[in-house]
CSV table of C-alpha atoms in Angstrom, one decimal:
chain,number,residue,atom,x,y,z
T,1,MET,CA,48.6,25.3,10.5
T,2,MET,CA,50.5,23.3,13.2
T,3,LYS,CA,47.8,24.3,15.5
T,4,THR,CA,44.8,23.5,13.0
T,5,THR,CA,46.0,20.3,12.1
T,6,GLY,CA,46.8,19.2,15.9
T,7,ILE,CA,43.2,19.7,17.1
T,8,PRO,CA,42.2,16.2,16.9
T,9,LEU,CA,45.3,15.1,18.6
T,10,GLU,CA,43.9,17.6,21.2
T,11,LEU,CA,40.8,16.5,21.7
T,12,LEU,CA,41.8,12.6,21.7
T,13,PHE,CA,44.9,13.4,24.0
T,14,PHE,CA,44.2,16.1,26.1
T,15,LYS,CA,40.4,16.4,26.7
T,16,ARG,CA,41.2,19.7,28.8
T,17,ARG,CA,38.8,21.5,31.2
T,18,THR,CA,39.7,25.2,31.4
T,19,PHE,CA,39.0,26.6,35.1
T,20,TYR,CA,39.8,30.5,36.0
T,21,GLU,CA,40.8,31.8,39.5
T,22,ASP,CA,38.5,34.6,38.4
T,23,LYS,CA,37.0,34.6,35.1
T,24,TYR,CA,36.2,38.2,35.3
T,25,VAL,CA,39.7,39.3,35.7
T,26,GLN,CA,41.7,36.8,33.9
T,27,LYS,CA,40.4,34.3,30.9
T,28,ARG,CA,42.2,32.9,28.0
T,29,ARG,CA,42.3,35.6,26.1
T,30,ILE,CA,45.7,37.3,26.9
T,31,LYS,CA,46.3,40.9,26.0
T,32,GLY,CA,49.4,42.3,25.2
T,33,GLY,CA,52.9,40.5,26.7
T,34,ALA,CA,53.0,38.6,29.3
T,35,LEU,CA,55.3,36.1,31.4
T,36,LEU,CA,52.8,32.7,31.4
T,37,VAL,CA,54.5,30.7,34.5
T,38,SER,CA,53.3,27.3,34.9
T,39,ASN,CA,54.4,24.1,37.3
T,40,HIS,CA,56.0,21.4,35.0
T,41,LYS,CA,54.2,17.8,35.3
T,42,SER,CA,54.7,16.4,31.5
T,43,ILE,CA,56.8,16.8,28.7
T,44,PHE,CA,53.1,17.7,26.7
T,45,ASP,CA,52.8,20.8,28.9
T,46,TYR,CA,54.2,23.2,26.1
T,47,MET,CA,51.6,21.3,23.7
T,48,MET,CA,48.9,21.5,26.0
T,49,TYR,CA,49.4,25.3,26.2
T,50,PHE,CA,49.9,25.9,22.7
T,51,PHE,CA,46.3,24.8,22.4
T,52,LEU,CA,44.7,26.3,25.5
T,53,PHE,CA,46.0,30.0,24.2
T,54,PHE,CA,44.8,28.9,20.7
T,55,PHE,CA,45.0,32.4,19.1
T,56,ARG,CA,48.3,33.7,20.3
T,57,LYS,CA,51.7,32.4,19.6
T,58,ILE,CA,53.6,31.4,22.8
T,59,TYR,CA,57.2,31.3,22.8
T,60,CYS,CA,58.7,28.5,25.6
T,61,LEU,CA,61.9,28.5,27.5
T,62,VAL,CA,63.2,24.8,26.7
T,63,ALA,CA,65.9,23.1,28.2
T,64,GLU,CA,69.3,22.2,26.4
T,65,VAL,CA,68.3,18.6,26.2
T,66,MET,CA,65.0,18.8,24.3
T,67,TYR,CA,67.4,20.2,21.4
T,68,ARG,CA,69.8,17.4,21.1
T,69,ASN,CA,67.2,15.4,18.4
T,70,ALA,CA,66.9,17.1,15.4
T,71,PHE,CA,63.6,16.5,15.2
T,72,PHE,CA,62.8,17.9,18.3
T,73,ARG,CA,65.0,20.8,17.8
T,74,PHE,CA,63.4,21.6,14.3
T,75,CYS,CA,59.8,21.5,16.2
T,76,LEU,CA,60.5,23.7,18.7
T,77,ASN,CA,62.5,26.3,16.4
T,78,THR,CA,59.4,26.2,14.4
T,79,ILE,CA,56.6,26.4,16.9
T,80,GLY,CA,58.8,29.1,19.2
T,81,GLY,CA,61.3,27.5,21.6
T,82,ILE,CA,63.8,29.7,23.6
T,83,ARG,CA,66.7,27.5,24.2
T,84,VAL,CA,68.4,27.5,28.0
T,85,ASP,CA,71.4,25.8,29.0
T,86,ARG,CA,70.5,24.7,32.3
T,87,SER,CA,74.3,24.1,32.7
T,88,ASP,CA,75.8,27.6,31.9
T,89,PRO,CA,75.6,30.5,34.4
T,90,ASN,CA,75.3,32.9,32.1
T,91,ILE,CA,71.7,33.3,31.9
T,92,VAL,CA,71.8,37.0,29.8
T,93,GLY,CA,71.0,35.1,27.0
T,94,PHE,CA,67.7,33.5,27.4
T,95,VAL,CA,66.5,36.1,29.8
T,96,ASN,CA,67.2,39.0,26.9
T,97,LYS,CA,65.3,37.1,24.2
T,98,SER,CA,62.5,36.8,26.6
T,99,VAL,CA,62.5,40.0,27.5
T,100,GLU,CA,62.4,41.6,23.9
T,101,LEU,CA,59.7,39.1,22.7
T,102,ILE,CA,57.6,40.2,25.5
T,103,LYS,CA,58.1,44.1,24.8
T,104,LYS,CA,56.9,43.4,21.5
T,105,GLY,CA,53.7,41.9,22.8
T,106,LYS,CA,54.3,38.4,22.8
T,107,LEU,CA,53.7,35.5,25.4
T,108,VAL,CA,56.6,33.6,27.0
T,109,LEU,CA,56.1,30.5,28.6
T,110,SER,CA,58.1,29.6,31.8
T,111,PHE,CA,58.4,26.1,33.6
T,112,PRO,CA,60.3,27.6,37.0
T,113,GLU,CA,60.9,24.1,38.5
T,114,SER,CA,63.4,23.6,35.3
T,115,ARG,CA,62.5,20.0,35.0
T,116,LEU,CA,60.0,17.5,35.0
T,117,ILE,CA,58.1,17.1,38.7
T,118,HIS,CA,56.2,14.1,39.2
T,119,ASP,CA,55.0,14.2,42.8
T,120,LYS,CA,52.5,15.7,44.1
T,121,GLU,CA,54.2,18.7,45.6
T,122,LEU,CA,55.6,21.8,43.7
T,123,GLY,CA,59.5,21.6,43.2
T,124,VAL,CA,61.9,24.2,43.8
T,125,PHE,CA,61.4,27.2,41.5
T,126,TYR,CA,64.3,28.7,40.0
T,127,PRO,CA,63.8,32.9,39.9
T,128,SER,CA,65.1,33.6,36.6
T,129,TYR,CA,61.7,34.0,35.0
T,130,ILE,CA,61.2,36.8,37.9
T,131,LEU,CA,63.9,38.6,36.2
T,132,ILE,CA,62.3,38.5,32.8
T,133,ALA,CA,59.1,39.8,34.3
T,134,LEU,CA,60.9,42.6,36.0
T,135,LYS,CA,62.8,43.6,33.0
T,136,ALA,CA,60.1,43.3,30.6
T,137,ASP,CA,57.5,45.3,33.1
T,138,ALA,CA,55.0,42.9,32.1
T,139,PRO,CA,52.6,40.5,34.2
T,140,ILE,CA,52.9,37.4,35.6
T,141,ILE,CA,50.0,34.9,34.5
T,142,PRO,CA,50.4,31.7,37.3
T,143,ILE,CA,48.7,28.2,35.6
T,144,TYR,CA,48.6,25.2,37.4
T,145,THR,CA,48.1,21.8,35.3
T,146,ASP,CA,47.3,18.6,36.5
T,147,GLY,CA,49.4,16.8,33.8
T,148,ARG,CA,46.7,14.1,33.4
T,149,TYR,CA,47.1,13.5,29.2
T,150,GLY,CA,46.5,10.3,27.6
T,151,LEU,CA,44.1,8.7,25.6
T,152,PHE,CA,42.0,7.1,29.0
T,153,LYS,CA,42.5,10.5,31.0
T,154,ARG,CA,41.4,13.9,31.3
T,155,SER,CA,43.5,17.2,31.7
T,156,SER,CA,42.3,20.2,33.9
T,157,VAL,CA,44.2,23.6,33.9
T,158,ILE,CA,43.4,26.9,35.9
T,159,ILE,CA,44.6,30.2,35.1
T,160,GLY,CA,45.2,32.7,37.6
T,161,LYS,CA,44.7,36.1,38.3
T,162,PRO,CA,47.8,38.1,37.0
T,163,ILE,CA,50.5,39.4,39.3
T,164,ASN,CA,52.3,42.5,38.5
T,165,LEU,CA,55.6,42.4,40.3
T,166,ARG,CA,56.7,45.9,39.7
T,167,ASP,CA,53.9,46.7,42.4
T,168,ARG,CA,55.7,44.7,44.9
T,169,CYS,CA,59.3,45.8,44.1
T,170,HIS,CA,60.0,49.2,42.7
T,171,ASP,CA,63.4,49.1,42.4
T,172,GLU,CA,65.6,48.5,39.0
T,173,ASN,CA,68.3,46.2,40.3
T,174,PRO,CA,66.4,44.2,42.9
T,175,SER,CA,68.8,42.2,45.8
T,176,ALA,CA,68.6,38.5,45.6
T,177,GLN,CA,66.4,38.6,49.0
T,178,GLU,CA,64.1,40.3,46.9
T,179,ILE,CA,63.9,38.0,44.0
T,180,ASN,CA,63.6,35.3,46.3
T,181,ALA,CA,60.7,36.9,47.9
T,182,LEU,CA,59.2,37.2,44.8
T,183,ASN,CA,59.9,33.8,43.5
T,184,ASP,CA,58.3,32.8,47.1
T,185,LEU,CA,54.9,34.4,46.5
T,186,VAL,CA,54.7,33.4,42.6
T,187,LYS,CA,55.2,29.5,44.3
T,188,ASP,CA,52.4,30.0,46.8
T,189,LYS,CA,50.3,31.7,44.2
T,190,ILE,CA,50.7,28.2,42.2
T,191,GLN,CA,50.4,26.3,45.1
T,192,GLU,CA,47.1,28.3,45.7
T,193,LEU,CA,45.8,27.4,42.3
T,194,LYS,CA,46.8,23.7,42.6
T,195,GLU,CA,44.4,23.5,46.0
T,196,THR,CA,41.4,25.6,44.1
T,197,LEU,CA,42.2,23.3,41.3
T,198,GLU,CA,41.4,20.4,43.2
T,199,ARG,CA,38.4,21.8,44.9
T,200,ARG,CA,36.8,22.7,41.4
T,201,LYS,CA,37.2,19.1,40.3
T,202,ARG,CA,35.5,17.9,43.4
T,203,ASN,CA,32.8,20.2,42.6
T,204,HIS,CA,32.4,19.1,38.9
T,205,LEU,CA,31.8,15.4,40.2
T,206,PHE,CA,28.3,14.1,39.2
T,207,SER,CA,26.0,13.2,42.2
T,208,PHE,CA,22.5,12.4,42.0
T,209,LYS,CA,21.6,14.5,45.0
T,210,LYS,CA,23.1,17.9,42.9
T,211,ILE,CA,20.1,17.1,40.3
T,212,LEU,CA,17.8,17.3,43.3
T,213,MET,CA,19.6,20.7,44.6
T,214,ASP,CA,19.4,21.9,40.9
T,215,PHE,CA,15.5,21.1,40.7
T,216,GLY,CA,15.0,23.2,44.3
T,217,ARG,CA,16.9,26.1,42.7
T,218,PHE,CA,14.7,25.5,39.6
T,219,LEU,CA,11.4,26.1,41.7
T,220,VAL,CA,12.9,29.0,44.1
T,221,TYR,CA,13.9,31.1,41.0
T,222,THR,CA,10.9,30.7,38.7
T,223,THR,CA,8.3,31.1,41.8
T,224,LEU,CA,10.3,33.5,44.6
T,225,GLY,CA,12.4,34.9,42.2
T,226,LEU,CA,9.6,36.9,40.5
T,227,LEU,CA,8.6,37.7,44.1
T,228,PHE,CA,11.7,39.2,45.5
T,229,ARG,CA,12.8,40.8,42.4
T,230,VAL,CA,16.1,40.7,43.8
T,231,LYS,CA,18.5,44.1,43.2
T,232,ILE,CA,21.9,44.0,43.6
T,233,HIS,CA,24.4,46.6,45.1
T,234,LYS,CA,27.3,45.8,43.6
T,235,ASN,CA,30.5,46.7,45.9
T,236,PRO,CA,32.6,49.2,43.6
T,237,SER,CA,36.1,47.7,44.2
T,238,ASN,CA,34.9,43.9,43.6
T,239,PRO,CA,31.8,43.9,41.3
T,240,ASN,CA,31.1,40.3,40.7
T,241,LEU,CA,31.0,39.2,44.4
T,242,ASN,CA,27.5,37.7,43.5
T,243,ARG,CA,29.3,35.8,40.2
T,244,ILE,CA,32.3,34.8,42.4
T,245,GLN,CA,33.9,31.4,41.4
T,246,GLY,CA,34.9,29.1,44.0
T,247,HIS,CA,34.3,28.4,47.6
T,248,ALA,CA,33.2,31.5,50.0
T,249,ILE,CA,31.2,31.9,53.0
T,250,VAL,CA,28.5,34.5,52.3
T,251,VAL,CA,27.5,36.1,55.8
T,252,ALA,CA,24.4,38.5,56.3
T,253,ASN,CA,22.3,40.2,58.7
T,254,HIS,CA,19.1,37.9,59.4
T,255,ASN,CA,16.0,40.3,59.6
T,256,SER,CA,13.3,38.1,58.2
T,257,PHE,CA,12.9,34.1,57.5
T,258,MET,CA,13.0,34.9,53.7
T,259,ASP,CA,16.8,35.9,53.9
T,260,PRO,CA,18.5,32.5,53.2
T,261,LEU,CA,16.0,32.6,50.0
T,262,VAL,CA,16.9,36.1,48.8
T,263,LEU,CA,20.0,35.3,49.1
T,264,LEU,CA,19.9,32.0,47.4
T,265,CYS,CA,18.1,34.1,44.7
T,266,ALA,CA,21.1,36.4,44.4
T,267,TYR,CA,23.8,33.5,43.9
T,268,TRP,CA,21.1,31.5,41.7
T,269,ARG,CA,24.1,30.9,39.0
T,270,ARG,CA,25.8,28.4,42.0
T,271,ARG,CA,24.8,25.6,44.1
T,272,CYS,CA,24.8,26.9,47.6
T,273,ARG,CA,24.5,25.8,51.0
T,274,CYS,CA,23.0,27.3,53.6
T,275,LEU,CA,23.2,26.7,57.5
T,276,MET,CA,20.0,26.9,58.9
T,277,ALA,CA,18.4,26.3,62.6
T,278,ASP,CA,17.1,22.4,62.8
T,279,VAL,CA,13.7,23.5,64.2
T,280,VAL,CA,13.2,25.4,60.9
T,281,VAL,CA,14.0,22.8,58.6
T,282,LYS,CA,12.2,20.0,60.9
T,283,GLY,CA,8.9,21.9,61.6
T,284,HIS,CA,7.5,21.3,58.4
T,285,LYS,CA,7.3,18.5,56.1
T,286,LEU,CA,7.2,20.2,52.9
T,287,ARG,CA,9.2,23.2,53.7
T,288,GLY,CA,11.6,20.7,55.3
T,289,PHE,CA,11.8,18.8,52.1
T,290,LEU,CA,12.5,22.2,49.9
T,291,LEU,CA,14.8,23.4,52.1
T,292,ASN,CA,16.9,20.0,52.0
T,293,GLN,CA,16.9,20.0,48.1
T,294,LEU,CA,17.8,23.5,48.2
T,295,GLY,CA,20.8,22.2,50.2
T,296,CYS,CA,20.2,23.8,53.4
T,297,ILE,CA,22.2,22.2,56.3
T,298,LYS,CA,20.7,22.1,59.8
T,299,ILE,CA,22.3,22.7,62.8
T,300,ASN,CA,21.0,22.3,66.6
T,301,ARG,CA,22.0,25.5,68.2
T,302,ASN,CA,21.7,24.2,71.5
T,303,ALA,CA,24.5,21.6,71.8
T,304,LEU,CA,27.8,21.3,70.2
T,305,ASP,CA,26.9,20.2,66.3
T,306,VAL,CA,30.0,19.0,65.0
T,307,GLU,CA,28.4,16.8,62.3
T,308,SER,CA,27.0,20.4,60.9
T,309,ILE,CA,30.1,21.9,61.1
T,310,SER,CA,31.9,19.1,59.6
T,311,LYS,CA,29.2,19.2,56.6
T,312,CYS,CA,29.8,23.1,56.2
T,313,SER,CA,33.5,22.6,55.9
T,314,LYS,CA,33.1,19.5,53.5
T,315,ALA,CA,30.8,21.9,51.4
T,316,LEU,CA,33.4,24.4,51.0
T,317,ASN,CA,36.3,21.9,50.5
T,318,ASN,CA,34.3,20.7,47.6
T,319,ASP,CA,34.3,24.6,46.0
T,320,GLN,CA,30.5,25.3,47.3
T,321,ILE,CA,29.3,28.2,48.6
T,322,LEU,CA,27.9,28.4,52.3
T,323,ILE,CA,25.4,30.7,53.3
T,324,MET,CA,25.6,31.9,57.5
T,325,PHE,CA,23.9,34.1,59.5
T,326,PRO,CA,26.2,34.5,62.3
T,327,GLU,CA,23.8,36.3,64.7
T,328,GLY,CA,22.5,33.0,65.3
T,329,LYS,CA,18.8,34.0,65.1
T,330,ILE,CA,16.6,36.4,63.2
T,331,ASN,CA,17.3,39.8,65.1
T,332,ARG,CA,14.6,42.6,64.1
T,333,ASP,CA,16.5,45.3,65.3
T,334,SER,CA,19.9,46.9,64.6
T,335,LEU,CA,23.2,44.9,64.4
T,336,ALA,CA,23.9,45.8,68.1
T,337,GLY,CA,23.7,42.2,69.0
T,338,SER,CA,27.2,39.9,69.1
T,339,PHE,CA,28.0,37.5,66.0
T,340,LYS,CA,29.0,33.8,66.5
T,341,ALA,CA,32.6,33.2,65.7
T,342,GLY,CA,31.9,30.0,63.9
T,343,THR,CA,32.1,31.7,60.4
T,344,ALA,CA,35.5,32.8,61.2
T,345,MET,CA,36.5,29.4,62.5
T,346,LEU,CA,34.8,27.8,59.1
T,347,SER,CA,37.1,30.6,57.3
T,348,ILE,CA,40.3,30.2,58.8
T,349,LYS,CA,40.1,26.1,58.9
T,350,THR,CA,39.0,26.1,54.8
T,351,LYS,CA,40.7,29.0,53.6
T,352,ALA,CA,37.3,30.4,52.0
T,353,PRO,CA,37.0,33.8,51.6
T,354,ILE,CA,34.3,35.6,53.4
T,355,ILE,CA,31.7,37.9,51.5
T,356,PRO,CA,29.6,40.4,53.9
T,357,CYS,CA,26.0,41.1,52.3
T,358,TYR,CA,23.3,43.4,53.8
T,359,VAL,CA,19.8,42.1,53.2
T,360,LYS,CA,17.8,45.3,53.3
T,361,PRO,CA,14.6,44.6,55.2
T,362,ARG,CA,11.1,44.9,53.2
T,363,LYS,CA,8.9,47.2,54.4
T,364,HIS,CA,5.9,45.4,52.3
T,365,TRP,CA,5.7,42.1,51.1
T,366,TYR,CA,5.6,43.3,47.4
T,367,ASN,CA,8.5,45.8,47.6
T,368,ARG,CA,11.8,44.6,46.1
T,369,SER,CA,14.8,42.9,47.8
T,370,HIS,CA,18.0,44.5,48.2
T,371,VAL,CA,21.1,43.3,48.4
T,372,TYR,CA,24.4,44.9,49.2
T,373,PHE,CA,27.7,43.6,49.2
T,374,GLY,CA,30.9,44.8,51.4
T,375,ASP,CA,34.7,44.0,50.4
T,376,MET,CA,35.7,40.3,50.4
T,377,ILE,CA,37.4,39.4,54.0
T,378,LYS,CA,40.3,36.8,53.8
T,379,ALA,CA,41.5,35.3,56.7
T,380,ASP,CA,45.1,35.3,57.9
T,381,ARG,CA,46.1,31.4,57.0
T,382,LYS,CA,49.0,31.6,59.7
T,383,ASN,CA,47.0,32.8,62.7
T,384,THR,CA,44.5,30.5,64.3
T,385,SER,CA,44.2,31.4,67.6
T,386,LEU,CA,40.7,31.9,69.1
T,387,LYS,CA,41.7,35.5,69.7
T,388,MET,CA,42.3,36.1,65.9
T,389,MET,CA,38.9,34.1,65.1
T,390,ASN,CA,37.0,36.8,67.3
T,391,GLU,CA,38.8,40.0,65.6
T,392,LEU,CA,37.3,38.3,62.2
T,393,THR,CA,34.0,37.7,63.7
T,394,GLU,CA,34.4,41.4,64.5
T,395,ARG,CA,35.5,42.6,61.6
T,396,ILE,CA,32.7,40.9,59.5
T,397,ARG,CA,30.2,42.6,62.1
T,398,ASN,CA,31.7,46.0,61.5
T,399,SER,CA,31.6,45.5,57.7
T,400,ILE,CA,27.9,44.6,57.7
T,401,ILE,CA,27.4,47.3,60.2
T,402,ASP,CA,28.9,49.7,57.4
T,403,LEU,CA,26.9,48.2,54.6
T,404,GLU,CA,23.8,49.0,56.9
T,405,GLU,CA,24.5,52.7,57.2
T,406,MET,CA,25.3,52.7,53.3
T,407,ALA,CA,21.8,51.1,52.6
T,408,GLU,CA,19.9,53.4,55.1
T,409,LYS,CA,21.8,56.5,53.2
T,410,GLU,CA,20.7,55.4,49.8
T,411,GLY,CA,17.1,55.1,51.1
T,412,LYS,CA,16.7,58.4,52.4
H,1,MET,CA,53.8,5.0,72.6
H,2,GLU,CA,51.0,5.5,70.1
H,3,ASN,CA,49.0,7.3,72.6
H,4,GLU,CA,52.2,9.6,73.4
H,5,LYS,CA,52.7,10.0,69.5
H,6,ILE,CA,48.8,11.1,69.5
H,7,ILE,CA,49.0,13.3,72.3
H,8,GLY,CA,51.8,15.2,70.8
H,9,GLU,CA,49.8,15.7,67.7
H,10,LEU,CA,46.8,16.5,69.9
H,11,ILE,CA,49.1,19.2,71.7
H,12,GLU,CA,50.0,21.1,68.5
H,13,MET,CA,46.6,21.2,67.8
H,14,PHE,CA,45.4,22.9,70.9
H,15,SER,CA,48.2,25.3,70.8
H,16,SER,CA,47.3,26.5,67.5
H,17,VAL,CA,43.9,28.0,68.9
H,18,ASN,CA,44.9,28.6,72.4
H,19,GLU,CA,46.5,32.2,72.4
H,20,ASP,CA,47.8,32.0,75.9
H,21,PRO,CA,51.6,32.4,75.7
H,22,SER,CA,52.0,31.3,79.3
H,23,PHE,CA,50.2,28.0,79.1
H,24,ASP,CA,52.6,25.0,80.1
H,25,TYR,CA,51.2,22.3,77.8
H,26,SER,CA,53.9,19.6,79.0
H,27,LYS,CA,51.3,19.2,82.0
H,28,ILE,CA,48.6,18.0,79.3
H,29,ASN,CA,48.2,13.9,79.8
H,30,GLU,CA,45.3,11.6,79.2
H,31,GLU,CA,43.3,13.1,82.2
H,32,THR,CA,43.4,16.7,81.2
H,33,LEU,CA,39.7,17.7,80.9
H,34,ILE,CA,38.9,19.7,77.6
H,35,PHE,CA,36.9,22.3,78.6
H,36,ASP,CA,38.1,23.2,81.8
H,37,ASP,CA,41.8,22.5,81.9
H,38,LEU,CA,42.4,23.6,78.4
H,39,GLY,CA,40.1,26.5,78.5
H,40,LEU,CA,38.7,25.9,75.0
H,41,ASN,CA,35.4,27.2,74.1
H,42,SER,CA,32.7,25.5,71.5
H,43,ILE,CA,34.3,26.9,68.6
H,44,GLY,CA,37.6,26.0,69.7
H,45,VAL,CA,36.5,22.5,69.8
H,46,MET,CA,34.9,22.7,66.8
H,47,TYR,CA,38.3,23.6,65.0
H,48,ILE,CA,40.3,20.7,66.9
H,49,SER,CA,37.4,18.4,65.6
H,50,LEU,CA,37.9,19.2,62.2
H,51,SER,CA,41.6,19.0,62.3
H,52,ILE,CA,41.0,15.5,63.8
H,53,GLU,CA,38.6,14.9,60.8
H,54,GLU,CA,41.1,16.4,58.4
H,55,LYS,CA,44.4,14.4,59.8
H,56,TYR,CA,43.0,11.2,60.8
H,57,GLY,CA,40.4,10.9,57.8
H,58,PHE,CA,37.2,10.0,59.8
H,59,THR,CA,34.1,11.8,60.7
H,60,ILE,CA,33.3,12.6,64.1
H,61,SER,CA,29.3,12.2,65.1
H,62,ASN,CA,27.8,14.3,67.4
H,63,GLU,CA,27.4,11.0,69.6
H,64,MET,CA,31.1,10.5,69.5
H,65,MET,CA,31.5,13.8,70.8
H,66,SER,CA,29.3,14.1,73.9
H,67,ASN,CA,31.1,11.2,75.1
H,68,ILE,CA,34.3,13.2,75.4
H,69,LYS,CA,35.4,14.8,78.2
H,70,THR,CA,39.0,14.3,78.5
H,71,VAL,CA,42.1,14.5,76.2
H,72,GLY,CA,42.3,10.5,76.8
H,73,ASP,CA,38.9,10.0,75.7
H,74,LEU,CA,39.8,12.0,72.5
H,75,VAL,CA,42.8,9.9,72.2
H,76,ASN,CA,40.9,6.6,72.2
H,77,LEU,CA,38.6,8.1,69.5
H,78,ILE,CA,41.5,8.6,67.1
H,79,LEU,CA,42.7,5.1,67.9
H,80,ASN,CA,39.4,3.4,67.3
H,81,ASN,CA,38.3,5.5,63.9
H,82,LYS,CA,41.1,6.5,62.7
H,83,LYS,CA,41.9,5.1,58.9
């Protein structure tokens, strides 16, 4: 009743845009009991989540100050507030109540910062919610909201993938150190969601160039899509790599000058940028125009082209997909040649995951194109040395060689 | 004074890409050659140029980069362009 009558308020006041870390893993529809953990930007956060998970009742841990006013007390008791007395060191009451509710299959919302944080950075997380998740044996669903509520503002929220703490802590009575480590893990996750949300919002900004890029995509898919008839060989451990949300570097072997177009067809759902030798783009006027509209970034292979690398970094920071061929040129032989370390450097710098792909060479122009996806590679964020970049490059190369072997086996 | 502060920040960037623990960063001054003395390759230079862009909020063009040989050149570039 309250939710239905509140819809106009939601449309006027929140105007929420919802993003997902991975839509295929966690959507708004949550099954069973779970603990929602969010940052706390505004007193309206609870109301926003109230409408975000429209078909579920949400019980929220609410500070004692909100219960001082009779009207708020009535509202919170009606919609599902769980009173938390922050000055009381005995936390058993609200922890047990929350555990009980989650075990009954309900959703409990917690703001571990326990007060409103108006700074850009996240505040200190208090770890009592970790006890709730461990005792209830329920997943934590991390959420980040930018708290931009108001008549002339628009809020954005991102829902992360669930974190199962029992996979990381098997102890029935975990030590304070273990609880703090889990608390740091969840805080880092919400920080990561904040960065992801900022990138996604930048990608949603209107730009005339994007219309031209979409026109180029339309031309490619309607003409070349029919020619290539790309067959995607999904990775069993992560079948949605060709539908990935967020930024990523797609790395592939380079057997033919058609490879970038094949990969653009494989990623037709997304606006992709492709790194290409400047001689290819500049060589022919019409080809150059089309490649520019498709979002190609030209690079001078014979010089230190920092401008192109800067463009690549900006594209990744704007949540786009970057297609790269680390061999640096067309190589029709096996992948025995060396890979250039630029991919690893960009991945480390922008924190973008790497998706290794293998584009199987076609024997005839009328054959179907086959694209094989390998395991996603994530760079270590802390180690940025050149040695680490070379190791990561070697990992990418080995991953593509494995895919090549797999493709050959399947072909026999 | 500001030059020293920027050199300090650049040393932090160099140390993040240089894996040699025995490298003496205290010897770095404005005359230090980026490629020869610091032993950076093109990838290392690109990493540092991205770090500079991120930290000081300006874009480095290829023309600017071609004129940089020493740490002092890099400091001047930052002083002239930082926002």
